[in-house]
Amino acid sequence: MPKDRSKRENEKTAALDSAREKSGDHFLTTDQGLRINDDQNSLKAGARGPTLLEDFILREKITHFDHERIPERVVHARGAAAHGYFQVYKSLASLTRAKFLQDPQVKTPVFVRFSTVAGSRGSSDLARDARGFAVKFYTEEGNYDLVGNNIPVFFIQDAVKFPDLVHAVKPEPHHEMPQAASAHDTFWDFISLMPESMHMIMWVMSDRAIPRSFRMMEGFGVHTFRFVNAKGVGRFVKFHWKPLLGVHSLLWDEAQKISGLDPDFHRRDLWEAIEAGQYPEWELGVQIVEEKDEQKFDFDLLDPTKLIPEELVPVVRIGKMTLDRNPDNFFAETEQVAFHPGHLVPGIDFTNDPLLQGRLFSYTDTQLIRLGGPNFHEIPINRPLAPLHNNQRDGHMRQTINSGPVSYQPNTLGGGCPMQAKADMGGFLSYAERLPGSKVRERSKSFFDHFSQAALFWRSQSEPEQEHLVQALQFELGKVENLPIRERMVGMLSQIDKGLAGRVAEGLGMPVKRIEGLLNLSIPADGDPKDFQPKRAVTSLDKSAALSMVLAPKEGIQTRKVAILVADGVDGEAVKGMQMALVAAGGQGKIVATRSGSLKAANGSELKIDFSLLTTGSVLFDAVYIPGGEQSVSALLRTPKARMFVQDAYLHCKAIAATGKGVAFFEAAVGAAYPEAEHGSKTRQTPKDWSQDSGIVLAPDSSPKQIAARFIKAIEMHRHWAREIRLASPS
Ligand code: HDE
């Protein structure tokens, strides 16, 4: 915590303590306010006798404890959240009448919860999974919830399949395994029979499903929504959150190791960034489509397994969200917050996306069981800032004391209040969409192209991203025990791309078989699948650069964490010099040593150790620096965990710098372990040429000052994928 911040906190605590002293509210009490005289012993018949039923203090305490847990969310159970605010850049009056999108001066408070989907509350943050990205805007017109994910499409097209999807992905019911993982038979059994899920599968098998942090992932509203302006003109809108720190991910090997070292990695990262004043920021972007253009795409805007490529409709950034305050209490806020895609404000409306329509029922229903009744809107975190007036009354845990006899409408006894509000008084008017059609249980023919956008995603990935996707599929399908499921899946992948299917199949040691007549239950029984493919349109793209993380521009090293690997006798000036350079660039240099406590540098100065090798690994950092110092380096050389630390960073394609004798340590740890890293020859005896690796900055004769700029540039790139490609195919 910065110094002035902690001073302020101390002053606040002292003031609170003295206020408490005066009011007497530092005493322990029962829930009825009775001051408790002894909280160490229950009431007994004699010091060695039985406990008495009369002990109402014990009974109250234990009863409350017994009821501490509420049902966890059936999906998105594991999450972390923060408070902040949103500000629009300029008025969007021409597009929407939503008040919070009119005035750049207005700061709308928000509460944002990030989550994984499949795992339980106590599961690892590092699961391969979509991440929830739910934002509650406390606007003056009432709460607006944008309940999205970090992936712009979804597995299924119709809400009626959601329970099946979730049953398939959750731990298998007979033995409750595996936790927070899709790598098991029931998930892939279901998916291999659901061609519509293929686009989402590409995303969840990509590195997007293992983000570097919540702060470095995008968010998407997924469905097409509607903006409606004051004149009642509607336009289609897709919502995007663009993180200002860029979009970055982990490698699967890192995710697995972090799960052991720090399963709270994402939660901790968000908490620590906010405590350190490094407030995470996202820009809200919109893609706008005029109503007349609804049919101009080669996909249906109402189909949630499709995105609108940014090349076809650009994302316009309309405002910024900043998260600047951690919750005070996890249960009261993060656990009890209740989101709902149906919490709307005037100016924003739904479309007929059949997945969205089903969600509108589910979210209230789920809160009734989770939060215990219809009054969950009165829980502080869910309370709107806008005043509430209605005739809803009573029920479990009602907080409001409504006065007077009138709880109906219309009335005269209450002066006609509360009254309906006309549109110009802020009343919500549903968009008056014309709805021709018959009542049918059917999927629109325009929903049946399941592979084009999956293939677009695959083609748009860079070489390393494609390789990671192949490896993820091999991992997941490799865990599937039923071979026909693997076969069906590989057959399904071959519909996306034959090369992709072949590479996955090779790892599984099986051929790619054509699956005759892909099972697709959503095609009517008497329908010919050929009739259920939309026609190709001129808008078809070969690639979309926006879909690749690797190709996205990289800027700065703000908040990136660099490990400085040291032992006693380290070159103290080098440590300080690098720390200062990193901090000046917005990053952090943390001292990682062979033990905890503090150590003595060669110049006699004392350095506080931030992390010990006993509890950390380079997977928890973005880059590594090894300073010189004869004694430090020889201690590191004798420590296998120190060698592994740098080897991992090397394998994970991170930036690594070394100065002075640190270079010899790098050579011994990495050069010896990976001879294929040598460019050209596996047997060369002379010092290796690392200059071809943009992520390795070695300077035996230089100080950190001379190499800091190069190292910072290397960290900015996030990863140096050419290394991975080289390691996979040594010459
Ligand atoms: Fe959800 N979803 N969902 N979902 N969802 C829930 O509501 C549901 C879907 C999303 O941090 C539940 O309060 C159905 C898509 C997020 O508290 C539940 C369908 C998207 C969160 C529910 C979907 C989401 C939830 C469980 C298919 C991305 C966590 C607990 C029709 C646009 C919110 C709860 C938080 C939570 C139902 C599909 C996002 C059961 C029926 C698509 C971020 O109501």
PDB file of N, CA, C and O in Angstrom, residues 165-213:
ATOM      1  N   LEU A 165     -26.241 -28.405 -21.309  1.00  0.00           N
ATOM      2  CA  LEU A 165     -24.835 -27.984 -21.406  1.00  0.00           C
ATOM      3  C   LEU A 165     -24.184 -27.997 -20.030  1.00  0.00           C
ATOM      4  O   LEU A 165     -23.072 -28.520 -19.845  1.00  0.00           O
ATOM      5  N   VAL A 166     -24.871 -27.426 -19.049  1.00  0.00           N
ATOM      6  CA  VAL A 166     -24.267 -27.300 -17.719  1.00  0.00           C
ATOM      7  C   VAL A 166     -24.153 -28.676 -17.048  1.00  0.00           C
ATOM      8  O   VAL A 166     -23.127 -28.990 -16.437  1.00  0.00           O
ATOM      9  N   HIS A 167     -25.153 -29.522 -17.224  1.00  0.00           N
ATOM     10  CA  HIS A 167     -25.032 -30.883 -16.678  1.00  0.00           C
ATOM     11  C   HIS A 167     -23.845 -31.612 -17.296  1.00  0.00           C
ATOM     12  O   HIS A 167     -23.153 -32.375 -16.632  1.00  0.00           O
ATOM     13  N   ALA A 168     -23.620 -31.366 -18.597  1.00  0.00           N
ATOM     14  CA  ALA A 168     -22.541 -32.085 -19.280  1.00  0.00           C
ATOM     15  C   ALA A 168     -21.164 -31.622 -18.800  1.00  0.00           C
ATOM     16  O   ALA A 168     -20.244 -32.430 -18.658  1.00  0.00           O
ATOM     17  N   VAL A 169     -21.038 -30.326 -18.528  1.00  0.00           N
ATOM     18  CA  VAL A 169     -19.697 -29.806 -18.185  1.00  0.00           C
ATOM     19  C   VAL A 169     -19.360 -29.943 -16.701  1.00  0.00           C
ATOM     20  O   VAL A 169     -18.208 -30.083 -16.313  1.00  0.00           O
ATOM     21  N   LYS A 170     -20.377 -29.921 -15.861  1.00  0.00           N
ATOM     22  CA  LYS A 170     -20.137 -30.000 -14.403  1.00  0.00           C
ATOM     23  C   LYS A 170     -19.565 -31.376 -14.065  1.00  0.00           C
ATOM     24  O   LYS A 170     -19.657 -32.308 -14.869  1.00  0.00           O
ATOM     25  N   PRO A 171     -18.985 -31.551 -12.863  1.00  0.00           N
ATOM     26  CA  PRO A 171     -18.463 -32.860 -12.490  1.00  0.00           C
ATOM     27  C   PRO A 171     -19.511 -33.958 -12.715  1.00  0.00           C
ATOM     28  O   PRO A 171     -20.710 -33.723 -12.532  1.00  0.00           O
ATOM     29  N   GLU A 172     -19.056 -35.133 -13.123  1.00  0.00           N
ATOM     30  CA  GLU A 172     -20.003 -36.202 -13.446  1.00  0.00           C
ATOM     31  C   GLU A 172     -20.698 -36.665 -12.156  1.00  0.00           C
ATOM     32  O   GLU A 172     -20.036 -36.854 -11.130  1.00  0.00           O
ATOM     33  N   PRO A 173     -22.021 -36.806 -12.218  1.00  0.00           N
ATOM     34  CA  PRO A 173     -22.792 -36.928 -10.976  1.00  0.00           C
ATOM     35  C   PRO A 173     -22.531 -38.197 -10.172  1.00  0.00           C
ATOM     36  O   PRO A 173     -22.776 -38.224  -8.974  1.00  0.00           O
ATOM     37  N   HIS A 174     -22.002 -39.257 -10.817  1.00  0.00           N
ATOM     38  CA  HIS A 174     -21.832 -40.478 -10.027  1.00  0.00           C
ATOM     39  C   HIS A 174     -20.636 -40.385  -9.094  1.00  0.00           C
ATOM     40  O   HIS A 174     -20.665 -40.942  -8.006  1.00  0.00           O
ATOM     41  N   HIS A 175     -19.574 -39.633  -9.503  1.00  0.00           N
ATOM     42  CA  HIS A 175     -18.416 -39.558  -8.593  1.00  0.00           C
ATOM     43  C   HIS A 175     -17.928 -38.127  -8.351  1.00  0.00           C
ATOM     44  O   HIS A 175     -16.873 -37.918  -7.767  1.00  0.00           O
ATOM     45  N   GLU A 176     -18.693 -37.138  -8.878  1.00  0.00           N
ATOM     46  CA  GLU A 176     -18.362 -35.720  -8.647  1.00  0.00           C
ATOM     47  C   GLU A 176     -16.936 -35.371  -9.099  1.00  0.00           C
ATOM     48  O   GLU A 176     -16.195 -34.661  -8.439  1.00  0.00           O
ATOM     49  N   MET A 177     -16.546 -35.891 -10.269  1.00  0.00           N
ATOM     50  CA  MET A 177     -15.248 -35.537 -10.863  1.00  0.00           C
ATOM     51  C   MET A 177     -15.473 -35.213 -12.339  1.00  0.00           C
ATOM     52  O   MET A 177     -16.393 -35.758 -12.930  1.00  0.00           O
ATOM     53  N   PRO A 178     -14.627 -34.410 -12.979  1.00  0.00           N
ATOM     54  CA  PRO A 178     -13.565 -33.610 -12.376  1.00  0.00           C
ATOM     55  C   PRO A 178     -14.087 -32.233 -11.996  1.00  0.00           C
ATOM     56  O   PRO A 178     -15.087 -31.774 -12.528  1.00  0.00           O
ATOM     57  N   GLN A 179     -13.390 -31.581 -11.085  1.00  0.00           N
ATOM     58  CA  GLN A 179     -13.769 -30.251 -10.623  1.00  0.00           C
ATOM     59  C   GLN A 179     -13.256 -29.192 -11.596  1.00  0.00           C
ATOM     60  O   GLN A 179     -12.096 -29.226 -11.989  1.00  0.00           O
ATOM     61  N   ALA A 180     -14.126 -28.256 -11.963  1.00  0.00           N
ATOM     62  CA  ALA A 180     -13.740 -27.087 -12.760  1.00  0.00           C
ATOM     63  C   ALA A 180     -12.959 -27.458 -14.015  1.00  0.00           C
ATOM     64  O   ALA A 180     -11.970 -26.832 -14.342  1.00  0.00           O
ATOM     65  N   ALA A 181     -13.412 -28.484 -14.719  1.00  0.00           N
ATOM     66  CA  ALA A 181     -12.692 -28.880 -15.935  1.00  0.00           C
ATOM     67  C   ALA A 181     -13.681 -29.429 -16.954  1.00  0.00           C
ATOM     68  O   ALA A 181     -14.622 -30.138 -16.598  1.00  0.00           O
ATOM     69  N   SER A 182     -13.430 -29.079 -18.216  1.00  0.00           N
ATOM     70  CA  SER A 182     -14.285 -29.626 -19.267  1.00  0.00           C
ATOM     71  C   SER A 182     -13.684 -30.889 -19.859  1.00  0.00           C
ATOM     72  O   SER A 182     -14.303 -31.531 -20.712  1.00  0.00           O
ATOM     73  N   ALA A 183     -12.468 -31.267 -19.419  1.00  0.00           N
ATOM     74  CA  ALA A 183     -11.773 -32.418 -20.002  1.00  0.00           C
ATOM     75  C   ALA A 183     -12.309 -33.734 -19.437  1.00  0.00           C
ATOM     76  O   ALA A 183     -11.649 -34.400 -18.652  1.00  0.00           O
ATOM     77  N   HIS A 184     -13.524 -34.070 -19.835  1.00  0.00           N
ATOM     78  CA  HIS A 184     -14.082 -35.351 -19.405  1.00  0.00           C
ATOM     79  C   HIS A 184     -15.197 -35.779 -20.355  1.00  0.00           C
ATOM     80  O   HIS A 184     -15.693 -34.973 -21.156  1.00  0.00           O
ATOM     81  N   ASP A 185     -15.586 -37.033 -20.236  1.00  0.00           N
ATOM     82  CA  ASP A 185     -16.449 -37.647 -21.250  1.00  0.00           C
ATOM     83  C   ASP A 185     -17.792 -36.950 -21.462  1.00  0.00           C
ATOM     84  O   ASP A 185     -18.218 -36.753 -22.595  1.00  0.00           O
ATOM     85  N   THR A 186     -18.472 -36.593 -20.365  1.00  0.00           N
ATOM     86  CA  THR A 186     -19.834 -36.098 -20.573  1.00  0.00           C
ATOM     87  C   THR A 186     -19.842 -34.772 -21.341  1.00  0.00           C
ATOM     88  O   THR A 186     -20.704 -34.539 -22.184  1.00  0.00           O
ATOM     89  N   PHE A 187     -18.864 -33.911 -21.062  1.00  0.00           N
ATOM     90  CA  PHE A 187     -18.816 -32.635 -21.790  1.00  0.00           C
ATOM     91  C   PHE A 187     -18.624 -32.885 -23.287  1.00  0.00           C
ATOM     92  O   PHE A 187     -19.385 -32.395 -24.124  1.00  0.00           O
ATOM     93  N   TRP A 188     -17.639 -33.703 -23.622  1.00  0.00           N
ATOM     94  CA  TRP A 188     -17.325 -33.886 -25.044  1.00  0.00           C
ATOM     95  C   TRP A 188     -18.355 -34.770 -25.740  1.00  0.00           C
ATOM     96  O   TRP A 188     -18.554 -34.673 -26.954  1.00  0.00           O
ATOM     97  N   ASP A 189     -19.021 -35.624 -24.989  1.00  0.00           N
ATOM     98  CA  ASP A 189     -20.127 -36.398 -25.562  1.00  0.00           C
ATOM     99  C   ASP A 189     -21.188 -35.424 -26.080  1.00  0.00           C
ATOM    100  O   ASP A 189     -21.609 -35.474 -27.240  1.00  0.00           O
ATOM    101  N   PHE A 190     -21.576 -34.504 -25.199  1.00  0.00           N
ATOM    102  CA  PHE A 190     -22.599 -33.508 -25.553  1.00  0.00           C
ATOM    103  C   PHE A 190     -22.121 -32.636 -26.726  1.00  0.00           C
ATOM    104  O   PHE A 190     -22.823 -32.463 -27.725  1.00  0.00           O
ATOM    105  N   ILE A 191     -20.904 -32.111 -26.587  1.00  0.00           N
ATOM    106  CA  ILE A 191     -20.389 -31.186 -27.608  1.00  0.00           C
ATOM    107  C   ILE A 191     -20.279 -31.872 -28.972  1.00  0.00           C
ATOM    108  O   ILE A 191     -20.573 -31.281 -30.012  1.00  0.00           O
ATOM    109  N   SER A 192     -19.867 -33.138 -28.966  1.00  0.00           N
ATOM    110  CA  SER A 192     -19.673 -33.832 -30.245  1.00  0.00           C
ATOM    111  C   SER A 192     -21.002 -34.058 -30.967  1.00  0.00           C
ATOM    112  O   SER A 192     -21.026 -34.451 -32.118  1.00  0.00           O
ATOM    113  N   LEU A 193     -22.090 -33.807 -30.263  1.00  0.00           N
ATOM    114  CA  LEU A 193     -23.418 -33.943 -30.882  1.00  0.00           C
ATOM    115  C   LEU A 193     -24.063 -32.579 -31.132  1.00  0.00           C
ATOM    116  O   LEU A 193     -25.230 -32.496 -31.503  1.00  0.00           O
ATOM    117  N   MET A 194     -23.310 -31.513 -30.872  1.00  0.00           N
ATOM    118  CA  MET A 194     -23.867 -30.155 -30.969  1.00  0.00           C
ATOM    119  C   MET A 194     -23.032 -29.307 -31.929  1.00  0.00           C
ATOM    120  O   MET A 194     -22.205 -28.486 -31.499  1.00  0.00           O
ATOM    121  N   PRO A 195     -23.249 -29.459 -33.216  1.00  0.00           N
ATOM    122  CA  PRO A 195     -22.437 -28.682 -34.167  1.00  0.00           C
ATOM    123  C   PRO A 195     -22.466 -27.182 -33.871  1.00  0.00           C
ATOM    124  O   PRO A 195     -21.478 -26.483 -34.119  1.00  0.00           O
ATOM    125  N   GLU A 196     -23.572 -26.680 -33.313  1.00  0.00           N
ATOM    126  CA  GLU A 196     -23.664 -25.228 -33.083  1.00  0.00           C
ATOM    127  C   GLU A 196     -22.629 -24.727 -32.070  1.00  0.00           C
ATOM    128  O   GLU A 196     -22.379 -23.535 -31.980  1.00  0.00           O
ATOM    129  N   SER A 197     -22.037 -25.651 -31.301  1.00  0.00           N
ATOM    130  CA  SER A 197     -21.083 -25.202 -30.277  1.00  0.00           C
ATOM    131  C   SER A 197     -19.659 -25.016 -30.822  1.00  0.00           C
ATOM    132  O   SER A 197     -18.769 -24.576 -30.091  1.00  0.00           O
ATOM    133  N   MET A 198     -19.457 -25.370 -32.114  1.00  0.00           N
ATOM    134  CA  MET A 198     -18.077 -25.398 -32.612  1.00  0.00           C
ATOM    135  C   MET A 198     -17.348 -24.054 -32.564  1.00  0.00           C
ATOM    136  O   MET A 198     -16.161 -23.995 -32.290  1.00  0.00           O
ATOM    137  N   HIS A 199     -18.073 -22.958 -32.806  1.00  0.00           N
ATOM    138  CA  HIS A 199     -17.396 -21.662 -32.766  1.00  0.00           C
ATOM    139  C   HIS A 199     -16.901 -21.371 -31.342  1.00  0.00           C
ATOM    140  O   HIS A 199     -15.750 -21.011 -31.124  1.00  0.00           O
ATOM    141  N   MET A 200     -17.794 -21.575 -30.363  1.00  0.00           N
ATOM    142  CA  MET A 200     -17.418 -21.348 -28.951  1.00  0.00           C
ATOM    143  C   MET A 200     -16.274 -22.283 -28.558  1.00  0.00           C
ATOM    144  O   MET A 200     -15.378 -21.893 -27.795  1.00  0.00           O
ATOM    145  N   ILE A 201     -16.301 -23.517 -29.085  1.00  0.00           N
ATOM    146  CA  ILE A 201     -15.239 -24.467 -28.744  1.00  0.00           C
ATOM    147  C   ILE A 201     -13.879 -23.931 -29.189  1.00  0.00           C
ATOM    148  O   ILE A 201     -12.878 -24.036 -28.472  1.00  0.00           O
ATOM    149  N   MET A 202     -13.842 -23.286 -30.344  1.00  0.00           N
ATOM    150  CA  MET A 202     -12.578 -22.701 -30.795  1.00  0.00           C
ATOM    151  C   MET A 202     -12.074 -21.680 -29.780  1.00  0.00           C
ATOM    152  O   MET A 202     -10.896 -21.620 -29.459  1.00  0.00           O
ATOM    153  N   TRP A 203     -12.983 -20.878 -29.258  1.00  0.00           N
ATOM    154  CA  TRP A 203     -12.588 -19.848 -28.286  1.00  0.00           C
ATOM    155  C   TRP A 203     -12.146 -20.472 -26.958  1.00  0.00           C
ATOM    156  O   TRP A 203     -11.132 -20.079 -26.396  1.00  0.00           O
ATOM    157  N   VAL A 204     -12.892 -21.459 -26.465  1.00  0.00           N
ATOM    158  CA  VAL A 204     -12.523 -21.983 -25.136  1.00  0.00           C
ATOM    159  C   VAL A 204     -11.308 -22.900 -25.196  1.00  0.00           C
ATOM    160  O   VAL A 204     -10.675 -23.149 -24.170  1.00  0.00           O
ATOM    161  N   MET A 205     -10.985 -23.382 -26.385  1.00  0.00           N
ATOM    162  CA  MET A 205      -9.750 -24.160 -26.504  1.00  0.00           C
ATOM    163  C   MET A 205      -8.552 -23.247 -26.802  1.00  0.00           C
ATOM    164  O   MET A 205      -7.413 -23.678 -26.819  1.00  0.00           O
ATOM    165  N   SER A 206      -8.826 -21.980 -27.064  1.00  0.00           N
ATOM    166  CA  SER A 206      -7.730 -21.030 -27.305  1.00  0.00           C
ATOM    167  C   SER A 206      -7.248 -20.487 -25.961  1.00  0.00           C
ATOM    168  O   SER A 206      -7.870 -20.712 -24.921  1.00  0.00           O
ATOM    169  N   ASP A 207      -6.173 -19.720 -25.999  1.00  0.00           N
ATOM    170  CA  ASP A 207      -5.624 -19.172 -24.753  1.00  0.00           C
ATOM    171  C   ASP A 207      -6.548 -18.131 -24.110  1.00  0.00           C
ATOM    172  O   ASP A 207      -6.309 -17.701 -22.980  1.00  0.00           O
ATOM    173  N   ARG A 208      -7.591 -17.700 -24.814  1.00  0.00           N
ATOM    174  CA  ARG A 208      -8.552 -16.765 -24.214  1.00  0.00           C
ATOM    175  C   ARG A 208      -9.163 -17.343 -22.945  1.00  0.00           C
ATOM    176  O   ARG A 208      -9.637 -16.602 -22.087  1.00  0.00           O
ATOM    177  N   ALA A 209      -9.214 -18.683 -22.869  1.00  0.00           N
ATOM    178  CA  ALA A 209      -9.878 -19.327 -21.732  1.00  0.00           C
ATOM    179  C   ALA A 209      -8.951 -19.482 -20.531  1.00  0.00           C
ATOM    180  O   ALA A 209      -9.348 -20.055 -19.517  1.00  0.00           O
ATOM    181  N   ILE A 210      -7.715 -18.972 -20.650  1.00  0.00           N
ATOM    182  CA  ILE A 210      -6.809 -18.937 -19.496  1.00  0.00           C
ATOM    183  C   ILE A 210      -6.153 -17.553 -19.445  1.00  0.00           C
ATOM    184  O   ILE A 210      -4.968 -17.396 -19.722  1.00  0.00           O
ATOM    185  N   PRO A 211      -6.935 -16.528 -19.054  1.00  0.00           N
ATOM    186  CA  PRO A 211      -6.404 -15.154 -19.086  1.00  0.00           C
ATOM    187  C   PRO A 211      -5.243 -14.945 -18.115  1.00  0.00           C
ATOM    188  O   PRO A 211      -5.162 -15.620 -17.082  1.00  0.00           O
ATOM    189  N   ARG A 212      -4.383 -14.009 -18.449  1.00  0.00           N
ATOM    190  CA  ARG A 212      -3.278 -13.624 -17.553  1.00  0.00           C
ATOM    191  C   ARG A 212      -3.849 -12.984 -16.295  1.00  0.00           C
ATOM    192  O   ARG A 212      -3.358 -13.182 -15.201  1.00  0.00           O
ATOM    193  N   SER A 213      -4.898 -12.194 -16.465  1.00  0.00           N
ATOM    194  CA  SER A 213      -5.583 -11.623 -15.303  1.00  0.00           C
ATOM    195  C   SER A 213      -6.945 -11.120 -15.771  1.00  0.00           C
ATOM    196  O   SER A 213      -7.169 -10.958 -16.979  1.00  0.00           O
TER     197      SER A 213
END
